[in-house]
Amino acid sequence: MVTVKLAATVDGRIAAPDGTSRWITGELARERAHAERAQLDAIVVGTGTVAADDPALTARRPDGAPYPHQPVRIVLGERELPPDARVLTGPGEARLVRGHDPRAALAAAGDAVNVQVEGGSTVIGAFLDTGLVDRVQAYIAPVLLGAGLSALTVPGVGTLADALRLRLESVERLGDDVLLTMVR
Ligand SMILES: NC(=O)c1ccc[n+]([C@@H]2O[C@H](COP(=O)([O-])OP(=O)(O)OC[C@H]3O[C@@H](n4cnc5c(N)ncnc54)[C@H](OP(=O)(O)O)[C@@H]3O)[C@@H](O)[C@H]2O)c1
């Protein structure tokens, strides 16, 4: 089961033009995202997200304590990561996958059942383009940016008829944010 998770403004932006994305959503949404992480086998991000945000990608409780189960953290891309990148420090294991192939990232997840792609825009686009995504969890904040990075970069479609349409499975309110869970 491959889930894409993203936190976006209502106009579909996951970062401002200067690359800042913390925080688009509020505390409850972030707590929920951490609780969801604690159920996963693996998380995938691109090197761009590591460079921009230096995320730990661990599953943490609101007090900062790690959940007992941590997903494997997989970083996809060619570039070297700074040795002090937070994603490389524990708890849990980090794996670097050279190249741009989403299938290689999944292979690195081994026998993982639940894998979550957490960005950024390029890697989400690559997974969607490869047809590997089963589910999308979109945390949508009542925020308007009007500029910045779109939730995904794919070759894109020229006409509405070619858009990927998902089935809405659930809508949950988390404080001022909304979590949309959608499946293929
Ligand atoms: N709001 C959210 O939910 C959220 C979540 C995550 C990130 N973000 C934001 O997203 C921004 C980063 O986006 P991004 O698109 O640069 O990051 P990204 O998707 O994490 O990383 C892109 C980089 O990964 C490598 N890569 C891996 N697979 C690739 C492929 N199939 N095609 C092309 N390149 C591939 C390339 O770098 P190499 O040169 O290393 O090969 C590429 O430049 C940041 O501003 C961050 O804050 C927001």
CSV table of C-alpha atoms and ligand atoms in Angstrom, one decimal:
chain,number,residue,atom,x,y,z
A,1,MET,CA,0.0,0.0,0.0
A,2,VAL,CA,1.7,3.2,-1.2
A,3,THR,CA,0.3,6.4,0.3
A,4,VAL,CA,1.2,9.9,-0.7
A,5,LYS,CA,0.9,12.3,2.2
A,6,LEU,CA,1.1,16.0,1.8
A,7,ALA,CA,0.3,19.2,3.7
A,8,ALA,CA,-1.1,21.9,1.4
A,9,THR,CA,-2.7,25.2,1.4
A,10,VAL,CA,-6.2,25.4,0.0
A,11,ASP,CA,-4.7,26.6,-3.3
A,12,GLY,CA,-2.6,23.4,-3.5
A,13,ARG,CA,0.8,24.7,-2.4
A,14,ILE,CA,3.2,22.7,-0.3
A,15,ALA,CA,5.8,25.4,0.1
A,16,ALA,CA,6.1,29.2,-0.3
A,17,PRO,CA,8.4,30.6,-3.1
A,18,ASP,CA,11.3,30.8,-0.7
A,19,GLY,CA,10.9,27.0,0.1
A,20,THR,CA,9.5,27.4,3.6
A,21,SER,CA,6.8,25.0,4.4
A,22,ARG,CA,6.7,24.9,8.2
A,23,TRP,CA,4.1,25.0,9.2
A,24,ILE,CA,1.3,25.0,6.7
A,25,THR,CA,-1.0,22.9,8.9
A,26,GLY,CA,-1.7,23.2,12.6
A,27,GLU,CA,-0.8,21.2,15.7
A,28,LEU,CA,-3.6,18.7,15.5
A,29,ALA,CA,-2.9,17.8,11.9
A,30,ARG,CA,0.8,17.4,12.7
A,31,GLU,CA,0.1,15.2,15.7
A,32,ARG,CA,-2.1,13.0,13.6
A,33,ALA,CA,0.6,12.8,10.9
A,34,HIS,CA,3.1,11.6,13.5
A,35,ALA,CA,0.6,9.0,14.8
A,36,GLU,CA,0.1,7.8,11.3
A,37,ARG,CA,3.8,7.5,10.8
A,38,ALA,CA,4.1,5.3,13.8
A,39,GLN,CA,1.9,2.7,11.8
A,40,LEU,CA,4.1,2.7,8.7
A,41,ASP,CA,6.9,0.4,7.6
A,42,ALA,CA,8.7,3.0,5.5
A,43,ILE,CA,8.7,6.7,4.5
A,44,VAL,CA,10.1,8.0,1.2
A,45,VAL,CA,11.3,11.5,0.5
A,46,GLY,CA,13.5,13.1,-2.1
A,47,THR,CA,16.9,14.7,-1.5
A,48,GLY,CA,15.3,18.1,-2.2
A,49,THR,CA,13.1,17.8,0.9
A,50,VAL,CA,16.1,16.8,3.0
A,51,ALA,CA,18.0,19.8,1.6
A,52,ALA,CA,15.1,22.3,2.1
A,53,ASP,CA,13.7,21.1,5.5
A,54,ASP,CA,16.3,18.8,7.1
A,55,PRO,CA,13.4,16.7,8.5
A,56,ALA,CA,13.9,14.0,11.1
A,57,LEU,CA,11.1,11.9,9.6
A,58,THR,CA,10.7,10.1,12.9
A,59,ALA,CA,7.3,9.4,14.5
A,60,ARG,CA,7.1,11.5,17.7
A,61,ARG,CA,4.5,12.0,20.3
A,62,PRO,CA,3.3,15.6,21.1
A,63,ASP,CA,5.9,15.8,23.9
A,64,GLY,CA,8.6,14.9,21.5
A,65,ALA,CA,9.2,11.4,22.7
A,66,PRO,CA,9.6,8.8,19.9
A,67,TYR,CA,6.9,6.2,19.3
A,68,PRO,CA,8.2,2.7,19.9
A,69,HIS,CA,7.8,1.8,16.2
A,70,GLN,CA,9.7,3.9,13.7
A,71,PRO,CA,9.4,3.5,9.9
A,72,VAL,CA,12.5,3.0,7.8
A,73,ARG,CA,13.4,6.4,6.3
A,74,ILE,CA,14.3,6.2,2.6
A,75,VAL,CA,15.8,9.1,0.7
A,76,LEU,CA,15.7,9.0,-3.1
A,77,GLY,CA,18.1,11.1,-5.3
A,78,GLU,CA,21.7,11.4,-6.6
A,79,ARG,CA,23.1,14.0,-4.3
A,80,GLU,CA,25.1,13.5,-1.2
A,81,LEU,CA,23.3,14.3,2.1
A,82,PRO,CA,25.1,16.4,4.7
A,83,PRO,CA,26.6,14.0,7.2
A,84,ASP,CA,24.7,15.8,10.0
A,85,ALA,CA,21.3,15.5,8.2
A,86,ARG,CA,18.6,14.7,10.8
A,87,VAL,CA,17.2,12.0,8.6
A,88,LEU,CA,20.4,10.0,9.2
A,89,THR,CA,20.2,10.1,12.9
A,90,GLY,CA,18.0,7.7,14.9
A,91,PRO,CA,15.8,6.4,16.2
A,92,GLY,CA,15.1,3.9,13.4
A,93,GLU,CA,17.0,3.2,10.2
A,94,ALA,CA,17.7,5.4,7.2
A,95,ARG,CA,18.5,4.2,3.7
A,96,LEU,CA,19.8,6.2,0.7
A,97,VAL,CA,18.7,5.2,-2.7
A,98,ARG,CA,20.7,6.6,-5.6
A,99,GLY,CA,18.9,7.6,-8.7
A,100,HIS,CA,15.4,8.8,-9.5
A,101,ASP,CA,13.4,5.5,-9.8
A,102,PRO,CA,10.4,5.2,-7.4
A,103,ARG,CA,10.5,1.4,-7.9
A,104,ALA,CA,14.0,1.4,-6.5
A,105,ALA,CA,12.8,3.3,-3.4
A,106,LEU,CA,10.1,0.7,-2.9
A,107,ALA,CA,12.6,-2.1,-3.4
A,108,ALA,CA,14.7,-0.5,-0.7
A,109,ALA,CA,11.7,-0.8,1.6
A,110,GLY,CA,12.1,-4.6,1.4
A,111,ASP,CA,9.1,-6.5,2.5
A,112,ALA,CA,7.4,-3.3,3.8
A,113,VAL,CA,3.6,-3.4,3.4
A,114,ASN,CA,2.7,0.2,4.2
A,115,VAL,CA,4.9,2.8,2.6
A,116,GLN,CA,4.3,6.5,2.7
A,117,VAL,CA,5.7,9.1,0.2
A,118,GLU,CA,6.0,12.4,2.1
A,119,GLY,CA,7.4,14.6,-0.7
A,120,GLY,CA,8.4,16.8,-2.0
A,121,SER,CA,6.7,17.8,-5.2
A,122,THR,CA,9.1,16.0,-7.5
A,123,VAL,CA,9.1,12.7,-5.8
A,124,ILE,CA,5.3,12.7,-5.3
A,125,GLY,CA,5.0,13.5,-9.0
A,126,ALA,CA,7.3,10.6,-9.9
A,127,PHE,CA,5.4,8.1,-7.8
A,128,LEU,CA,2.1,9.2,-9.3
A,129,ASP,CA,3.5,9.2,-12.8
A,130,THR,CA,4.7,5.6,-12.3
A,131,GLY,CA,1.3,4.5,-11.3
A,132,LEU,CA,2.5,3.3,-7.9
A,133,VAL,CA,0.2,5.3,-5.6
A,134,ASP,CA,-2.8,3.6,-4.0
A,135,ARG,CA,-3.9,6.3,-1.6
A,136,VAL,CA,-3.5,10.0,-1.0
A,137,GLN,CA,-3.7,11.7,2.4
A,138,ALA,CA,-4.0,15.4,1.9
A,139,TYR,CA,-3.9,17.7,5.0
A,140,ILE,CA,-5.5,20.9,3.7
A,141,ALA,CA,-5.0,24.1,5.7
A,142,PRO,CA,-7.3,27.2,5.3
A,143,VAL,CA,-4.3,29.1,4.0
A,144,LEU,CA,-3.9,30.9,0.7
A,145,LEU,CA,-0.4,31.5,-0.7
A,146,GLY,CA,-1.1,32.3,-4.4
A,147,ALA,CA,2.5,31.4,-5.2
A,148,GLY,CA,5.0,28.7,-4.4
A,149,LEU,CA,5.5,25.0,-5.0
A,150,SER,CA,2.5,23.0,-6.2
A,151,ALA,CA,1.8,19.7,-4.4
A,152,LEU,CA,3.2,17.7,-7.2
A,153,THR,CA,5.2,18.1,-10.4
A,154,VAL,CA,4.4,15.6,-13.1
A,155,PRO,CA,4.5,15.9,-16.8
A,156,GLY,CA,1.0,17.1,-16.2
A,157,VAL,CA,-2.2,16.7,-18.2
A,158,GLY,CA,-3.5,19.1,-20.8
A,159,THR,CA,-7.1,18.4,-20.5
A,160,LEU,CA,-9.4,17.8,-17.6
A,161,ALA,CA,-10.5,14.4,-19.1
A,162,ASP,CA,-7.0,13.1,-18.5
A,163,ALA,CA,-6.8,14.1,-14.8
A,164,LEU,CA,-6.3,11.4,-12.2
A,165,ARG,CA,-9.5,11.2,-10.3
A,166,LEU,CA,-9.5,9.6,-6.9
A,167,ARG,CA,-12.3,8.3,-4.8
A,168,LEU,CA,-12.9,10.2,-1.6
A,169,GLU,CA,-12.8,7.8,1.3
A,170,SER,CA,-13.1,10.1,4.3
A,171,VAL,CA,-13.0,13.7,5.4
A,172,GLU,CA,-11.9,14.5,9.0
A,173,ARG,CA,-11.6,17.9,10.7
A,174,LEU,CA,-8.4,18.4,12.7
A,175,GLY,CA,-8.6,21.8,14.3
A,176,ASP,CA,-8.7,24.3,11.5
A,177,ASP,CA,-7.4,21.8,9.0
A,178,VAL,CA,-9.1,19.0,7.0
A,179,LEU,CA,-7.7,15.6,6.3
A,180,LEU,CA,-8.9,14.1,3.0
A,181,THR,CA,-8.2,10.4,2.5
A,182,MET,CA,-8.6,9.4,-1.2
A,183,VAL,CA,-8.0,6.1,-2.9
A,184,ARG,CA,-7.5,5.1,-6.5
B,1,LIG,N1,4.0,20.5,2.7
B,1,LIG,C1,4.5,19.3,2.5
B,1,LIG,O1,3.8,18.3,2.7
B,1,LIG,C2,5.9,19.1,2.0
B,1,LIG,C3,6.5,17.8,2.2
B,1,LIG,C4,7.8,17.7,1.7
B,1,LIG,C5,8.4,18.7,1.1
B,1,LIG,N2,7.8,19.9,1.0
B,1,LIG,C6,8.5,21.0,0.3
B,1,LIG,O2,8.9,20.6,-1.0
B,1,LIG,C7,10.1,21.3,-1.4
B,1,LIG,C8,11.0,20.4,-2.0
B,1,LIG,O3,10.5,19.9,-3.2
B,1,LIG,P1,11.3,19.1,-4.2
B,1,LIG,O4,10.4,18.7,-5.4
B,1,LIG,O5,12.6,19.9,-4.5
B,1,LIG,O6,11.8,17.9,-3.3
B,1,LIG,P2,11.9,16.3,-3.4
B,1,LIG,O7,10.9,15.7,-4.3
B,1,LIG,O8,12.0,15.8,-2.1
B,1,LIG,O9,13.4,16.1,-4.1
B,1,LIG,C9,13.6,16.4,-5.4
B,1,LIG,C10,15.0,15.9,-5.7
B,1,LIG,O10,15.1,14.4,-5.5
B,1,LIG,C11,15.8,13.8,-6.6
B,1,LIG,N3,14.9,13.0,-7.2
B,1,LIG,C12,14.4,11.8,-6.7
B,1,LIG,N4,13.6,11.2,-7.6
B,1,LIG,C13,13.5,12.0,-8.6
B,1,LIG,C14,12.8,11.9,-9.9
B,1,LIG,N5,12.0,10.8,-10.1
B,1,LIG,N6,12.9,12.9,-10.8
B,1,LIG,C15,13.7,13.9,-10.5
B,1,LIG,N7,14.4,14.1,-9.4
B,1,LIG,C16,14.3,13.1,-8.4
B,1,LIG,C17,16.4,15.0,-7.3
B,1,LIG,O11,17.6,15.4,-6.7
B,1,LIG,P3,19.1,14.8,-7.0
B,1,LIG,O12,19.9,15.9,-7.6
B,1,LIG,O13,19.6,14.5,-5.6
B,1,LIG,O14,19.0,13.6,-7.8
B,1,LIG,C18,15.4,16.1,-7.1
B,1,LIG,O15,16.0,17.4,-7.3
B,1,LIG,C19,10.6,22.0,-0.1
B,1,LIG,O16,10.3,23.4,-0.2
B,1,LIG,C20,9.8,21.4,1.0
B,1,LIG,O17,9.6,22.3,2.1
B,1,LIG,C21,6.6,20.1,1.5
